[in-house]
Amino acid sequence: TRGPAPAPVDAFEQLKRLGRGVNFGNALAAPKEGEGGMTLEEGFFELVKTGSFNTIRLPARWSAHALTEAPYTIDEAFFERVDWAIDNATRRGLNIVVNMHHYEELMTAPDGNRDRFVAIWRQIGERYQDRPSSVLFELCNEPNGIATGKWTELFPAALAAVRETNPTRTVVIGGVDWNSIKGLE
């Protein structure tokens, strides 16, 4: 059974709560953990906490762990690894931003990957719908090589999929051109 939805969080309060952060790049963002030169360890989460940081950004290469044909099912072992990271962060009172990283196929062929992108986010949303508001989602790391018009079609569809199960979850959405200021237009 599903628990109650987390209460809405004021965006400015959420930003203040995020505070200082650390990026856990090159671990789950690699096609296979360890190939980027880093494997997550429980001690990393403790270092973040004792270092007076508030937030971890967890780049994850979901596209390397989801089927390429409908229903685009995400590999359970990968989900369990992300669960482990979220558990380690939340147990220590840390925020964690679950990010979609290196979805290169989406950047080069957005029309052909739209359904997969949305389906992956629907699964992520369903999986983490009962997690606290300290778990945030970032729809796509630094969209690049994709036209603004295509991105402004894609992200609302993914956001709608997330909102089906996470109506109040904080979601980070960047603009095209590597999250540039111009891309926010």
N, CA and C atoms as an extended XYZ file, in Angstrom:
555
Properties=species:S:1:pos:R:3:atomname:S:1:resname:S:1:resid:I:1 pbc="F F F"
N         0.835       -1.185        0.000 N   THR     1
C         0.000        0.000        0.000 CA  THR     1
C         0.871        1.235        0.000 C   THR     1
N         0.309        2.274       -0.555 N   ARG     2
C         1.038        3.528       -0.696 CA  ARG     2
C         0.776        4.419        0.506 C   ARG     2
N         1.815        5.013        1.032 N   GLY     3
C         1.685        5.932        2.153 CA  GLY     3
C         1.225        7.298        1.680 C   GLY     3
N         1.042        8.215        2.609 N   PRO     4
C         0.601        9.560        2.230 CA  PRO     4
C         1.692       10.284        1.448 C   PRO     4
N         1.259       11.129        0.531 N   ALA     5
C         2.208       11.922       -0.254 CA  ALA     5
C         2.914       12.908        0.662 C   ALA     5
N         4.208       13.148        0.415 N   PRO     6
C         4.901       14.152        1.227 CA  PRO     6
C         4.238       15.515        1.049 C   PRO     6
N         4.254       16.305        2.094 N   ALA     7
C         3.673       17.644        2.022 CA  ALA     7
C         4.456       18.484        1.026 C   ALA     7
N         3.765       19.410        0.333 N   PRO     8
C         4.485       20.283       -0.594 CA  PRO     8
C         5.580       21.065        0.131 C   PRO     8
N         6.652       21.300       -0.571 N   VAL     9
C         7.781       22.036       -0.014 CA  VAL     9
C         7.935       23.318       -0.816 C   VAL     9
N         8.016       24.439       -0.125 N   ASP    10
C         8.243       25.716       -0.779 CA  ASP    10
C         9.601       25.676       -1.480 C   ASP    10
N         9.647       26.115       -2.736 N   ALA    11
C        10.869       26.015       -3.541 CA  ALA    11
C        12.047       26.740       -2.890 C   ALA    11
N        11.809       27.906       -2.324 N   PHE    12
C        12.906       28.643       -1.704 CA  PHE    12
C        13.382       27.957       -0.426 C   PHE    12
N        12.461       27.381        0.321 N   GLU    13
C        12.854       26.627        1.511 CA  GLU    13
C        13.658       25.394        1.110 C   GLU    13
N        13.253       24.747       -0.004 N   GLN    14
C        13.982       23.576       -0.486 CA  GLN    14
C        15.409       23.971       -0.864 C   GLN    14
N        15.566       25.089       -1.546 N   LEU    15
C        16.906       25.545       -1.931 CA  LEU    15
C        17.774       25.801       -0.711 C   LEU    15
N        17.207       26.431        0.305 N   LYS    16
C        17.970       26.677        1.524 CA  LYS    16
C        18.355       25.356        2.184 C   LYS    16
N        17.432       24.403        2.181 N   ARG    17
C        17.682       23.114        2.806 CA  ARG    17
C        18.762       22.319        2.066 C   ARG    17
N        18.875       22.509        0.757 N   LEU    18
C        19.897       21.790       -0.008 CA  LEU    18
C        21.294       22.166        0.458 C   LEU    18
N        21.505       23.421        0.789 N   GLY    19
C        22.788       23.849        1.345 CA  GLY    19
C        23.982       23.430        0.508 C   GLY    19
N        25.022       22.985        1.183 N   ARG    20
C        26.257       22.542        0.518 CA  ARG    20
C        26.082       21.121        0.008 C   ARG    20
N        26.600       20.889       -1.196 N   GLY    21
C        26.417       19.570       -1.772 CA  GLY    21
C        27.675       18.976       -2.368 C   GLY    21
N        27.614       17.658       -2.579 N   VAL    22
C        28.691       16.883       -3.167 CA  VAL    22
C        28.103       16.063       -4.306 C   VAL    22
N        28.836       15.980       -5.398 N   ASN    23
C        28.419       15.189       -6.550 CA  ASN    23
C        29.112       13.832       -6.509 C   ASN    23
N        28.343       12.754       -6.610 N   PHE    24
C        28.901       11.400       -6.632 CA  PHE    24
C        29.035       10.920       -8.079 C   PHE    24
N        29.738       11.690       -8.895 N   GLY    25
C        29.909       11.359      -10.306 CA  GLY    25
C        30.823       10.172      -10.527 C   GLY    25
N        30.746        9.633      -11.718 N   ASN    26
C        31.602        8.549      -12.210 CA  ASN    26
C        31.369        7.202      -11.530 C   ASN    26
N        30.329        7.062      -10.754 N   ALA    27
C        30.016        5.757      -10.157 CA  ALA    27
C        28.820        5.162      -10.907 C   ALA    27
N        27.616        5.585      -10.562 N   LEU    28
C        26.430        5.062      -11.231 CA  LEU    28
C        26.173        5.731      -12.584 C   LEU    28
N        26.961        6.746      -12.908 N   ALA    29
C        26.846        7.395      -14.220 CA  ALA    29
C        27.634        6.654      -15.295 C   ALA    29
N        28.488        5.756      -14.889 N   ALA    30
C        29.228        4.926      -15.845 CA  ALA    30
C        28.282        3.850      -16.383 C   ALA    30
N        28.552        3.320      -17.573 N   PRO    31
C        27.683        2.240      -18.073 CA  PRO    31
C        27.546        1.088      -17.077 C   PRO    31
N        28.644        0.805      -16.371 N   LYS    32
C        28.645       -0.206      -15.314 CA  LYS    32
C        29.449        0.379      -14.160 C   LYS    32
N        28.904        0.310      -12.951 N   GLU    33
C        29.586        0.906      -11.799 CA  GLU    33
C        31.017        0.404      -11.702 C   GLU    33
N        31.937        1.332      -11.504 N   GLY    34
C        33.359        1.011      -11.420 CA  GLY    34
C        34.102        1.352      -12.692 C   GLY    34
N        33.406        1.338      -13.832 N   GLU    35
C        34.070        1.649      -15.104 CA  GLU    35
C        34.505        3.105      -15.181 C   GLU    35
N        33.895        3.976      -14.401 N   GLY    36
C        34.270        5.390      -14.374 CA  GLY    36
C        35.340        5.680      -13.341 C   GLY    36
N        35.896        4.621      -12.735 N   GLY    37
C        36.957        4.802      -11.755 CA  GLY    37
C        36.456        4.970      -10.344 C   GLY    37
N        35.146        4.821      -10.125 N   MET    38
C        34.621        4.991       -8.769 CA  MET    38
C        33.503        3.983       -8.516 C   MET    38
N        33.540        3.394       -7.340 N   THR    39
C        32.472        2.529       -6.860 CA  THR    39
C        32.004        3.123       -5.532 C   THR    39
N        30.706        3.278       -5.392 N   LEU    40
C        30.185        3.864       -4.159 CA  LEU    40
C        30.479        2.969       -2.963 C   LEU    40
N        30.797        3.620       -1.850 N   GLU    41
C        31.046        2.935       -0.590 CA  GLU    41
C        30.250        3.638        0.500 C   GLU    41
N        29.818        2.875        1.489 N   GLU    42
C        29.027        3.457        2.565 CA  GLU    42
C        29.781        4.584        3.272 C   GLU    42
N        31.089        4.454        3.387 N   GLY    43
C        31.883        5.477        4.048 CA  GLY    43
C        31.804        6.840        3.381 C   GLY    43
N        31.522        6.873        2.071 N   PHE    44
C        31.398        8.164        1.377 CA  PHE    44
C        30.253        8.991        1.965 C   PHE    44
N        29.155        8.317        2.311 N   PHE    45
C        27.988        9.021        2.845 CA  PHE    45
C        28.304        9.603        4.215 C   PHE    45
N        29.055        8.857        4.995 N   GLU    46
C        29.454        9.341        6.315 CA  GLU    46
C        30.409       10.529        6.186 C   GLU    46
N        31.314       10.478        5.221 N   LEU    47
C        32.219       11.612        4.977 CA  LEU    47
C        31.446       12.871        4.614 C   LEU    47
N        30.429       12.723        3.794 N   VAL    48
C        29.595       13.874        3.412 CA  VAL    48
C        28.934       14.461        4.653 C   VAL    48
N        28.368       13.602        5.470 N   LYS    49
C        27.687       14.068        6.678 CA  LYS    49
C        28.662       14.735        7.645 C   LYS    49
N        29.788       14.096        7.938 N   THR    50
C        30.741       14.667        8.896 CA  THR    50
C        31.445       15.893        8.333 C   THR    50
N        31.422       16.046        7.011 N   GLY    51
C        32.006       17.225        6.383 CA  GLY    51
C        31.059       18.409        6.342 C   GLY    51
N        29.933       18.280        7.009 N   SER    52
C        28.929       19.355        7.107 CA  SER    52
C        28.273       19.698        5.777 C   SER    52
N        28.153       18.709        4.922 N   PHE    53
C        27.397       18.892        3.693 CA  PHE    53
C        25.948       18.479        3.957 C   PHE    53
N        25.050       18.963        3.102 N   ASN    54
C        23.631       18.683        3.269 CA  ASN    54
C        23.054       17.779        2.179 C   ASN    54
N        23.719       17.760        1.027 N   THR    55
C        23.106       17.154       -0.152 CA  THR    55
C        24.116       16.354       -0.960 C   THR    55
N        23.628       15.252       -1.508 N   ILE    56
C        24.387       14.448       -2.463 CA  ILE    56
C        23.636       14.487       -3.785 C   ILE    56
N        24.356       14.705       -4.847 N   ARG    57
C        23.788       14.568       -6.186 CA  ARG    57
C        24.259       13.219       -6.710 C   ARG    57
N        23.298       12.386       -7.117 N   LEU    58
C        23.594       11.029       -7.549 CA  LEU    58
C        23.326       10.882       -9.047 C   LEU    58
N        24.330       11.137       -9.890 N   PRO    59
C        24.158       10.911      -11.317 CA  PRO    59
C        24.037        9.410      -11.592 C   PRO    59
N        23.006        9.047      -12.339 N   ALA    60
C        22.775        7.633      -12.646 CA  ALA    60
C        22.489        7.487      -14.139 C   ALA    60
N        23.132        6.523      -14.739 N   ARG    61
C        22.948        6.274      -16.176 CA  ARG    61
C        21.823        5.248      -16.354 C   ARG    61
N        20.607        5.711      -16.135 N   TRP    62
C        19.430        4.854      -16.219 CA  TRP    62
C        19.316        4.183      -17.583 C   TRP    62
N        19.699        4.888      -18.629 N   SER    63
C        19.549        4.347      -19.986 CA  SER    63
C        20.392        3.103      -20.219 C   SER    63
N        21.451        2.932      -19.466 N   ALA    64
C        22.294        1.736      -19.604 CA  ALA    64
C        21.702        0.537      -18.864 C   ALA    64
N        20.636        0.781      -18.112 N   HIS    65
C        20.060       -0.268      -17.270 CA  HIS    65
C        18.566       -0.451      -17.509 C   HIS    65
N        18.097        0.010      -18.654 N   ALA    66
C        16.684       -0.141      -19.009 CA  ALA    66
C        16.599       -0.777      -20.393 C   ALA    66
N        15.599       -1.596      -20.576 N   LEU    67
C        15.404       -2.219      -21.885 CA  LEU    67
C        15.238       -1.151      -22.963 C   LEU    67
N        15.628       -1.467      -24.166 N   THR    68
C        15.510       -0.516      -25.280 CA  THR    68
C        14.179       -0.653      -26.019 C   THR    68
N        13.372       -1.615      -25.613 N   GLU    69
C        12.044       -1.800      -26.189 CA  GLU    69
C        11.005       -1.746      -25.076 C   GLU    69
N         9.796       -1.319      -25.436 N   ALA    70
C         8.703       -1.226      -24.461 CA  ALA    70
C         8.525       -2.571      -23.768 C   ALA    70
N         8.334       -2.554      -22.466 N   PRO    71
C         7.993       -1.420      -21.613 CA  PRO    71
C         9.198       -0.696      -20.990 C   PRO    71
N        10.417       -0.907      -21.526 N   TYR    72
C        11.616       -0.184      -21.091 CA  TYR    72
C        11.939       -0.436      -19.612 C   TYR    72
N        11.753       -1.644      -19.182 N   THR    73
C        11.932       -2.016      -17.781 CA  THR    73
C        13.359       -1.760      -17.303 C   THR    73
N        13.453       -1.122      -16.144 N   ILE    74
C        14.746       -0.859      -15.506 CA  ILE    74
C        15.178       -2.122      -14.764 C   ILE    74
N        16.440       -2.464      -14.899 N   ASP    75
C        17.014       -3.630      -14.245 CA  ASP    75
C        16.866       -3.524      -12.727 C   ASP    75
N        16.341       -4.559      -12.108 N   GLU    76
C        16.098       -4.557      -10.667 CA  GLU    76
C        17.387       -4.374       -9.867 C   GLU    76
N        18.469       -4.982      -10.304 N   ALA    77
C        19.741       -4.845       -9.568 CA  ALA    77
C        20.208       -3.391       -9.555 C   ALA    77
N        19.992       -2.661      -10.653 N   PHE    78
C        20.379       -1.254      -10.683 CA  PHE    78
C        19.480       -0.449       -9.742 C   PHE    78
N        18.178       -0.719       -9.799 N   PHE    79
C        17.264       -0.056       -8.868 CA  PHE    79
C        17.707       -0.294       -7.426 C   PHE    79
N        18.081       -1.517       -7.111 N   GLU    80
C        18.505       -1.832       -5.741 CA  GLU    80
C        19.763       -1.070       -5.349 C   GLU    80
N        20.644       -0.833       -6.293 N   ARG    81
C        21.855       -0.054       -6.004 CA  ARG    81
C        21.496        1.407       -5.717 C   ARG    81
N        20.556        1.955       -6.486 N   VAL    82
C        20.091        3.321       -6.238 CA  VAL    82
C        19.348        3.365       -4.898 C   VAL    82
N        18.532        2.342       -4.608 N   ASP    83
C        17.854        2.257       -3.303 CA  ASP    83
C        18.881        2.358       -2.169 C   ASP    83
N        19.962        1.595       -2.317 N   TRP    84
C        21.014        1.565       -1.307 CA  TRP    84
C        21.597        2.967       -1.088 C   TRP    84
N        21.839        3.676       -2.182 N   ALA    85
C        22.390        5.037       -2.067 CA  ALA    85
C        21.386        5.969       -1.394 C   ALA    85
N        20.133        5.885       -1.796 N   ILE    86
C        19.104        6.723       -1.175 CA  ILE    86
C        18.987        6.396        0.308 C   ILE    86
N        18.976        5.119        0.647 N   ASP    87
C        18.897        4.713        2.056 CA  ASP    87
C        20.061        5.269        2.870 C   ASP    87
N        21.265        5.194        2.318 N   ASN    88
C        22.437        5.699        3.029 CA  ASN    88
C        22.363        7.207        3.226 C   ASN    88
N        21.861        7.924        2.248 N   ALA    89
C        21.730        9.374        2.383 CA  ALA    89
C        20.644        9.733        3.398 C   ALA    89
N        19.463        9.162        3.239 N   THR    90
C        18.346        9.551        4.110 CA  THR    90
C        18.581        9.110        5.558 C   THR    90
N        19.238        7.992        5.755 N   ARG    91
C        19.542        7.529        7.115 CA  ARG    91
C        20.421        8.551        7.850 C   ARG    91
N        21.187        9.301        7.110 N   ARG    92
C        22.085       10.299        7.701 CA  ARG    92
C        21.493       11.708        7.666 C   ARG    92
N        20.230       11.814        7.263 N   GLY    93
C        19.583       13.118        7.219 CA  GLY    93
C        20.042       13.982        6.060 C   GLY    93
N        20.579       13.356        5.011 N   LEU    94
C        21.052       14.092        3.843 CA  LEU    94
C        19.997       14.111        2.752 C   LEU    94
N        19.970       15.193        1.998 N   ASN    95
C        19.171       15.248        0.781 CA  ASN    95
C        19.912       14.464       -0.294 C   ASN    95
N        19.170       13.943       -1.268 N   ILE    96
C        19.814       13.278       -2.393 CA  ILE    96
C        19.034       13.609       -3.662 C   ILE    96
N        19.763       14.073       -4.657 N   VAL    97
C        19.173       14.415       -5.949 CA  VAL    97
C        19.472       13.265       -6.902 C   VAL    97
N        18.437       12.517       -7.253 N   VAL    98
C        18.569       11.393       -8.181 CA  VAL    98
C        18.472       11.959       -9.593 C   VAL    98
N        19.546       11.799      -10.329 N   ASN    99
C        19.730       12.461      -11.610 CA  ASN    99
C        19.747       11.448      -12.753 C   ASN    99
N        19.221       11.852      -13.901 N   MET   100
C        19.390       11.042      -15.113 CA  MET   100
C        20.601       11.599      -15.842 C   MET   100
N        21.609       10.757      -15.993 N   HIS   101
C        22.897       11.192      -16.531 CA  HIS   101
C        23.251       10.415      -17.801 C   HIS   101
N        23.918       11.061      -18.708 N   HIS   102
C        24.464       10.438      -19.923 CA  HIS   102
C        23.445        9.669      -20.761 C   HIS   102
N        22.249       10.214      -20.892 N   TYR   103
C        21.287        9.588      -21.809 CA  TYR   103
C        21.573       10.171      -23.190 C   TYR   103
N        22.677        9.733      -23.764 N   GLU   104
C        23.175       10.286      -25.030 CA  GLU   104
C        22.221       10.051      -26.190 C   GLU   104
N        21.538        8.916      -26.197 N   GLU   105
C        20.598        8.618      -27.273 CA  GLU   105
C        19.456        9.630      -27.298 C   GLU   105
N        19.059       10.115      -26.139 N   LEU   106
C        17.997       11.121      -26.061 CA  LEU   106
C        18.454       12.433      -26.689 C   LEU   106
N        19.728       12.762      -26.511 N   MET   107
C        20.245       14.020      -27.053 CA  MET   107
C        20.347       13.972      -28.579 C   MET   107
N        20.691       12.818      -29.110 N   THR   108
C        20.896       12.717      -30.559 CA  THR   108
C        19.644       12.311      -31.324 C   THR   108
N        18.722       11.620      -30.661 N   ALA   109
C        17.496       11.172      -31.330 CA  ALA   109
C        16.316       11.314      -30.360 C   ALA   109
N        15.926       12.567      -30.061 N   PRO   110
C        14.883       12.776      -29.051 CA  PRO   110
C        13.539       12.146      -29.416 C   PRO   110
N        13.147       12.223      -30.672 N   ASP   111
C        11.850       11.651      -31.042 CA  ASP   111
C        11.825       10.141      -30.844 C   ASP   111
N        12.903        9.471      -31.199 N   GLY   112
C        12.972        8.031      -31.068 CA  GLY   112
C        13.145        7.537      -29.648 C   GLY   112
N        13.457        8.440      -28.714 N   ASN   113
C        13.679        8.054      -27.318 CA  ASN   113
C        12.670        8.656      -26.350 C   ASN   113
N        11.709        9.394      -26.879 N   ARG   114
C        10.718       10.060      -26.023 CA  ARG   114
C         9.980        9.063      -25.132 C   ARG   114
N         9.416        8.025      -25.724 N   ASP   115
C         8.628        7.073      -24.946 CA  ASP   115
C         9.478        6.384      -23.881 C   ASP   115
N        10.707        6.070      -24.224 N   ARG   116
C        11.610        5.412      -23.266 CA  ARG   116
C        11.955        6.358      -22.116 C   ARG   116
N        12.271        7.611      -22.444 N   PHE   117
C        12.586        8.625      -21.440 CA  PHE   117
C        11.435        8.764      -20.448 C   PHE   117
N        10.228        8.881      -20.960 N   VAL   118
C         9.049        9.029      -20.105 CA  VAL   118
C         8.820        7.766      -19.279 C   VAL   118
N         8.960        6.604      -19.906 N   ALA   119
C         8.745        5.338      -19.187 CA  ALA   119
C         9.765        5.137      -18.073 C   ALA   119
N        10.999        5.520      -18.325 N   ILE   120
C        12.020        5.399      -17.276 CA  ILE   120
C        11.648        6.283      -16.097 C   ILE   120
N        11.236        7.529      -16.373 N   TRP   121
C        10.856        8.413      -15.267 CA  TRP   121
C         9.594        7.939      -14.564 C   TRP   121
N         8.679        7.327      -15.298 N   ARG   122
C         7.475        6.782      -14.647 CA  ARG   122
C         7.892        5.696      -13.644 C   ARG   122
N         8.803        4.837      -14.038 N   GLN   123
C         9.272        3.773      -13.138 CA  GLN   123
C        10.008        4.337      -11.926 C   GLN   123
N        10.856        5.329      -12.156 N   ILE   124
C        11.584        5.951      -11.043 CA  ILE   124
C        10.580        6.584      -10.076 C   ILE   124
N         9.614        7.306      -10.630 N   GLY   125
C         8.590        7.933       -9.794 CA  GLY   125
C         7.822        6.917       -8.964 C   GLY   125
N         7.414        5.828       -9.607 N   GLU   126
C         6.679        4.781       -8.886 CA  GLU   126
C         7.542        4.180       -7.781 C   GLU   126
N         8.771        3.925       -8.091 N   ARG   127
C         9.674        3.272       -7.130 CA  ARG   127
C         9.890        4.128       -5.879 C   ARG   127
N        10.005        5.438       -6.059 N   TYR   128
C        10.399        6.310       -4.954 CA  TYR   128
C         9.281        7.221       -4.461 C   TYR   128
N         8.054        6.903       -4.813 N   GLN   129
C         6.938        7.760       -4.432 CA  GLN   129
C         6.758        7.913       -2.920 C   GLN   129
N         7.162        6.934       -2.157 N   ASP   130
C         6.983        7.004       -0.704 CA  ASP   130
C         8.229        7.474        0.030 C   ASP   130
N         9.217        7.901       -0.696 N   ARG   131
C        10.441        8.429       -0.069 CA  ARG   131
C        10.184        9.849        0.424 C   ARG   131
N        10.958       10.283        1.401 N   PRO   132
C        10.740       11.629        1.950 CA  PRO   132
C        11.086       12.733        0.944 C   PRO   132
N        10.700       13.941        1.286 N   SER   133
C        10.948       15.085        0.395 CA  SER   133
C        12.430       15.406        0.267 C   SER   133
N        13.276       14.766        1.060 N   SER   134
C        14.730       14.950        0.927 CA  SER   134
C        15.278       14.235       -0.301 C   SER   134
N        14.434       13.461       -0.984 N   VAL   135
C        14.795       12.807       -2.247 CA  VAL   135
C        14.215       13.651       -3.374 C   VAL   135
N        15.097       14.192       -4.198 N   LEU   136
C        14.695       15.033       -5.324 CA  LEU   136
C        15.032       14.315       -6.617 C   LEU   136
N        14.382       14.720       -7.694 N   PHE   137
C        14.658       14.164       -9.014 CA  PHE   137
C        15.207       15.257       -9.926 C   PHE   137
N        16.179       14.911      -10.742 N   GLU   138
C        16.675       15.807      -11.795 CA  GLU   138
C        16.459       15.080      -13.121 C   GLU   138
N        15.562       15.622      -13.951 N   LEU   139
C        15.088       14.911      -15.135 CA  LEU   139
C        16.165       14.575      -16.151 C   LEU   139
N        17.137       15.452      -16.312 N   CYS   140
C        18.175       15.179      -17.302 CA  CYS   140
C        19.379       16.062      -17.018 C   CYS   140
N        20.529       15.449      -16.943 N   ASN   141
C        21.746       16.212      -16.733 CA  ASN   141
C        22.092       16.997      -17.993 C   ASN   141
N        22.209       18.278      -17.863 N   GLU   142
C        22.734       19.169      -18.892 CA  GLU   142
C        22.318       18.791      -20.318 C   GLU   142
N        21.028       18.945      -20.629 N   PRO   143
C        20.598       18.637      -22.002 CA  PRO   143
C        21.486       19.371      -23.015 C   PRO   143
N        21.936       18.627      -24.007 N   ASN   144
C        22.843       19.220      -24.997 CA  ASN   144
C        22.647       18.528      -26.339 C   ASN   144
N        22.912       19.253      -27.408 N   GLY   145
C        22.761       18.672      -28.727 CA  GLY   145
C        21.306       18.474      -29.115 C   GLY   145
N        20.412       18.927      -28.289 N   ILE   146
C        18.980       18.789      -28.528 CA  ILE   146
C        18.393       20.189      -28.692 C   ILE   146
N        17.527       20.346      -29.635 N   ALA   147
C        16.920       21.651      -29.886 CA  ALA   147
C        16.029       22.057      -28.719 C   ALA   147
N        15.987       23.352      -28.447 N   THR   148
C        15.150       23.865      -27.368 CA  THR   148
C        13.718       23.392      -27.526 C   THR   148
N        13.195       23.459      -28.739 N   GLY   149
C        11.820       23.040      -28.976 CA  GLY   149
C        11.585       21.586      -28.624 C   GLY   149
N        12.544       20.736      -28.927 N   LYS   150
C        12.417       19.313      -28.585 CA  LYS   150
C        12.454       19.121      -27.070 C   LYS   150
N        13.364       19.806      -26.397 N   TRP   151
C        13.461       19.669      -24.951 CA  TRP   151
C        12.191       20.177      -24.274 C   TRP   151
N        11.627       21.268      -24.773 N   THR   152
C        10.412       21.797      -24.154 CA  THR   152
C         9.191       20.926      -24.455 C   THR   152
N         9.331       19.965      -25.350 N   GLU   153
C         8.299       18.940      -25.539 CA  GLU   153
C         8.564       17.741      -24.626 C   GLU   153
N         9.829       17.398      -24.454 N   LEU   154
C        10.194       16.203      -23.699 CA  LEU   154
C        10.028       16.346      -22.191 C   LEU   154
N        10.562       17.430      -21.627 N   PHE   155
C        10.561       17.481      -20.169 CA  PHE   155
C         9.156       17.563      -19.574 C   PHE   155
N         8.180       18.254      -20.203 N   PRO   156
C         6.836       18.220      -19.601 CA  PRO   156
C         6.232       16.813      -19.582 C   PRO   156
N         6.543       15.998      -20.584 N   ALA   157
C         6.023       14.627      -20.609 CA  ALA   157
C         6.634       13.800      -19.480 C   ALA   157
N         7.942       13.956      -19.260 N   ALA   158
C         8.597       13.232      -18.163 CA  ALA   158
C         8.103       13.746      -16.813 C   ALA   158
N         7.943       15.052      -16.696 N   LEU   159
C         7.439       15.631      -15.452 CA  LEU   159
C         6.031       15.120      -15.158 C   LEU   159
N         5.193       15.042      -16.168 N   ALA   160
C         3.832       14.518      -15.976 CA  ALA   160
C         3.873       13.075      -15.489 C   ALA   160
N         4.794       12.275      -16.020 N   ALA   161
C         4.927       10.880      -15.582 CA  ALA   161
C         5.336       10.827      -14.110 C   ALA   161
N         6.255       11.693      -13.700 N   VAL   162
C         6.674       11.762      -12.292 CA  VAL   162
C         5.498       12.199      -11.420 C   VAL   162
N         4.755       13.200      -11.884 N   ARG   163
C         3.662       13.765      -11.087 CA  ARG   163
C         2.509       12.780      -10.875 C   ARG   163
N         2.410       11.739      -11.693 N   GLU   164
C         1.376       10.727      -11.486 CA  GLU   164
C         1.485       10.120      -10.093 C   GLU   164
N         2.689        9.939       -9.594 N   THR   165
C         2.906        9.300       -8.297 CA  THR   165
C         3.611       10.197       -7.297 C   THR   165
N         4.134       11.310       -7.744 N   ASN   166
C         4.899       12.229       -6.888 CA  ASN   166
C         4.400       13.657       -7.109 C   ASN   166
N         3.175       13.962       -6.684 N   PRO   167
C         2.610       15.272       -6.993 CA  PRO   167
C         3.327       16.448       -6.349 C   PRO   167
N         4.088       16.211       -5.288 N   THR   168
C         4.751       17.322       -4.603 CA  THR   168
C         6.269       17.196       -4.567 C   THR   168
N         6.806       16.171       -5.201 N   ARG   169
C         8.260       15.952       -5.199 CA  ARG   169
C         8.952       17.125       -5.888 C   ARG   169
N        10.059       17.610       -5.334 N   THR   170
C        10.855       18.631       -6.000 CA  THR   170
C        11.585       17.988       -7.172 C   THR   170
N        11.441       18.630       -8.329 N   VAL   171
C        12.040       18.136       -9.565 CA  VAL   171
C        12.897       19.253      -10.149 C   VAL   171
N        14.135       18.939      -10.467 N   VAL   172
C        15.069       19.892      -11.060 CA  VAL   172
C        15.028       19.714      -12.578 C   VAL   172
N        14.861       20.832      -13.278 N   ILE   173
C        14.827       20.800      -14.741 CA  ILE   173
C        15.748       21.901      -15.245 C   ILE   173
N        16.734       21.528      -16.029 N   GLY   174
C        17.655       22.505      -16.605 CA  GLY   174
C        17.309       22.787      -18.054 C   GLY   174
N        17.872       23.849      -18.558 N   GLY   175
C        17.663       24.220      -19.953 CA  GLY   175
C        18.694       23.564      -20.866 C   GLY   175
N        18.472       23.706      -22.148 N   VAL   176
C        19.386       23.135      -23.138 CA  VAL   176
C        20.738       23.831      -23.094 C   VAL   176
N        21.640       23.374      -23.941 N   ASP   177
C        22.990       23.913      -24.025 CA  ASP   177
C        23.742       23.780      -22.696 C   ASP   177
N        23.683       22.549      -22.140 N   TRP   178
C        24.428       22.213      -20.925 CA  TRP   178
C        23.942       22.997      -19.707 C   TRP   178
N        22.640       23.220      -19.601 N   ASN   179
C        22.035       23.990      -18.504 CA  ASN   179
C        22.517       25.438      -18.493 C   ASN   179
N        22.775       25.982      -19.650 N   SER   180
C        23.265       27.352      -19.728 CA  SER   180
C        22.163       28.345      -19.355 C   SER   180
N        22.572       29.539      -18.984 N   ILE   181
C        21.620       30.602      -18.683 CA  ILE   181
C        20.734       30.849      -19.893 C   ILE   181
N        21.318       30.905      -21.074 N   LYS   182
C        20.534       31.110      -22.293 CA  LYS   182
C        19.529       29.987      -22.484 C   LYS   182
N        19.907       28.769      -22.084 N   GLY   183
C        19.011       27.635      -22.221 CA  GLY   183
C        17.771       27.728      -21.357 C   GLY   183
N        17.778       28.582      -20.341 N   LEU   184
C        16.615       28.743      -19.488 CA  LEU   184
C        15.486       29.520      -20.172 C   LEU   184
N        15.842       30.254      -21.224 N   GLU   185
C        14.803       31.026      -21.917 CA  GLU   185
C        13.723       30.101      -22.437 C   GLU   185
